[in-house]
Amino acid sequence: MSATRFAYEGPPGLLPAIEAALHRVIDPEVALDIVDVGLVYGVHVAEDRVDVNVTMTSAACPVADVIVEDIEFQLDQSLPGNLKIHVELVWEPPWTPERMSARARLFMGW
C-alpha cells in the first residue's frame, strides 16, 4: 500500500484532491472516514475517467449505497468536470481490521 493508504495510478497533480475528497466520505456505522477504515482499495485515473475500487467491512453492510453515492458526490465536487467517476464495490481481497489506520484502530479501541 502506498503512503496514501490506497493504490493510486494517475496524474500526481490530482492525487491531493482525490485523497481529500475520499477523506470527507464518512462510514456512518463507525463514524470514521473510508480511507482510515481501509475501505478504499485503489484509484485509477486515465483520460476522462476516474475508477475507484472500494469494499465494505461486510457484504451485508446496510449503508453501502450511501457510501458509494457520497464517494461519487465528493469526487464530483473536487475534480475537473470532464472526468467521469466510476465507483466499483469489490469483495476481493476481503476487508480485514489490519487495513485500518493507526488512528482508526485507536478510535475503535483496537
Coordinates of C-alpha atoms in Angstrom, one line a residue:
M1 CA 0.0 0.0 0.0
S2 CA 1.3 3.5 -0.8
A3 CA 1.7 6.3 1.6
T4 CA -1.8 7.4 0.6
R5 CA -3.3 4.2 2.2
F6 CA -4.6 3.0 -1.2
A7 CA -3.1 2.2 -4.6
Y8 CA -3.1 5.2 -7.0
E9 CA -2.4 5.4 -10.7
G10 CA -2.9 8.7 -12.4
P11 CA -1.6 12.2 -12.7
P12 CA 0.2 13.2 -9.5
G13 CA -1.5 16.6 -9.5
L14 CA -4.9 15.0 -9.0
L15 CA -4.0 12.9 -6.0
P16 CA -4.3 15.6 -3.3
A17 CA -7.9 16.4 -4.4
I18 CA -8.8 12.8 -4.7
E19 CA -7.4 11.9 -1.3
A20 CA -9.1 14.9 0.4
A21 CA -12.4 14.0 -1.2
L22 CA -12.2 10.4 0.0
H23 CA -11.3 11.5 3.5
R24 CA -14.6 13.5 3.5
V25 CA -16.6 10.3 3.0
I26 CA -17.7 9.0 6.4
D27 CA -18.7 5.5 7.1
P28 CA -21.8 6.2 9.3
E29 CA -21.6 2.9 11.1
V30 CA -18.2 3.7 12.6
A31 CA -18.1 7.5 12.3
L32 CA -14.7 7.4 10.5
D33 CA -13.7 8.3 7.0
I34 CA -13.4 5.5 4.5
V35 CA -9.7 5.9 3.9
D36 CA -8.9 5.5 7.6
V37 CA -11.2 2.5 7.8
G38 CA -9.3 1.0 4.9
L39 CA -12.3 0.7 2.5
V40 CA -10.5 2.3 -0.4
Y41 CA -8.5 -0.3 -2.3
G42 CA -7.4 1.8 -5.3
V43 CA -8.0 4.7 -7.6
H44 CA -7.1 4.8 -11.3
V45 CA -7.3 7.9 -13.4
A46 CA -7.0 7.6 -17.2
E47 CA -8.0 10.1 -19.8
D48 CA -11.5 11.2 -18.9
R49 CA -12.3 8.6 -16.2
V50 CA -11.7 8.0 -12.5
D51 CA -12.2 4.4 -11.3
V52 CA -12.4 3.8 -7.6
N53 CA -12.4 0.4 -6.1
V54 CA -13.9 0.2 -2.6
T55 CA -15.1 -2.5 -0.3
M56 CA -17.2 -2.7 2.8
T57 CA -16.4 -4.3 6.1
S58 CA -19.2 -6.8 5.4
A59 CA -21.2 -7.9 2.4
A60 CA -24.3 -7.2 4.5
C61 CA -23.4 -3.5 5.0
P62 CA -26.6 -1.6 5.1
V63 CA -25.0 1.7 4.1
A64 CA -23.0 0.6 1.1
D65 CA -25.2 2.6 -1.3
V66 CA -24.9 5.7 0.8
I67 CA -21.1 5.4 0.9
V68 CA -20.9 4.9 -2.8
E69 CA -23.1 7.9 -3.5
D70 CA -21.1 10.0 -1.2
I71 CA -17.8 9.0 -2.9
E72 CA -19.3 10.0 -6.3
F73 CA -20.5 13.3 -4.9
Q74 CA -17.3 14.2 -3.1
L75 CA -15.1 13.4 -6.1
D76 CA -17.5 15.2 -8.5
Q77 CA -17.2 18.3 -6.3
S78 CA -13.4 18.1 -6.2
L79 CA -12.3 17.1 -9.7
P80 CA -12.5 18.7 -13.1
G81 CA -15.9 18.4 -14.6
N82 CA -14.7 16.4 -17.7
L83 CA -13.9 13.4 -15.5
K84 CA -16.4 10.6 -15.3
I85 CA -16.5 8.9 -11.9
H86 CA -17.0 5.2 -11.6
V87 CA -17.1 3.5 -8.2
E88 CA -16.9 -0.3 -8.1
L89 CA -17.7 -2.2 -5.0
V90 CA -15.3 -5.2 -4.7
W91 CA -15.0 -8.1 -2.3
E92 CA -11.6 -9.4 -3.1
P93 CA -9.5 -9.3 -1.1
P94 CA -11.8 -9.3 1.8
W95 CA -11.6 -6.3 4.2
T96 CA -9.8 -7.0 7.5
P97 CA -9.2 -4.8 10.5
E98 CA -5.5 -4.7 9.5
R99 CA -6.4 -2.3 6.7
M100 CA -7.4 0.3 9.3
S101 CA -5.1 3.2 10.0
A102 CA -3.5 3.5 13.4
R103 CA -5.8 6.5 14.1
A104 CA -8.9 4.3 13.3
R105 CA -7.7 1.5 15.5
L106 CA -7.1 3.9 18.3
F107 CA -10.6 5.4 17.9
M108 CA -12.1 1.9 17.8
G109 CA -10.1 0.8 20.8
W110 CA -8.2 -1.9 18.9

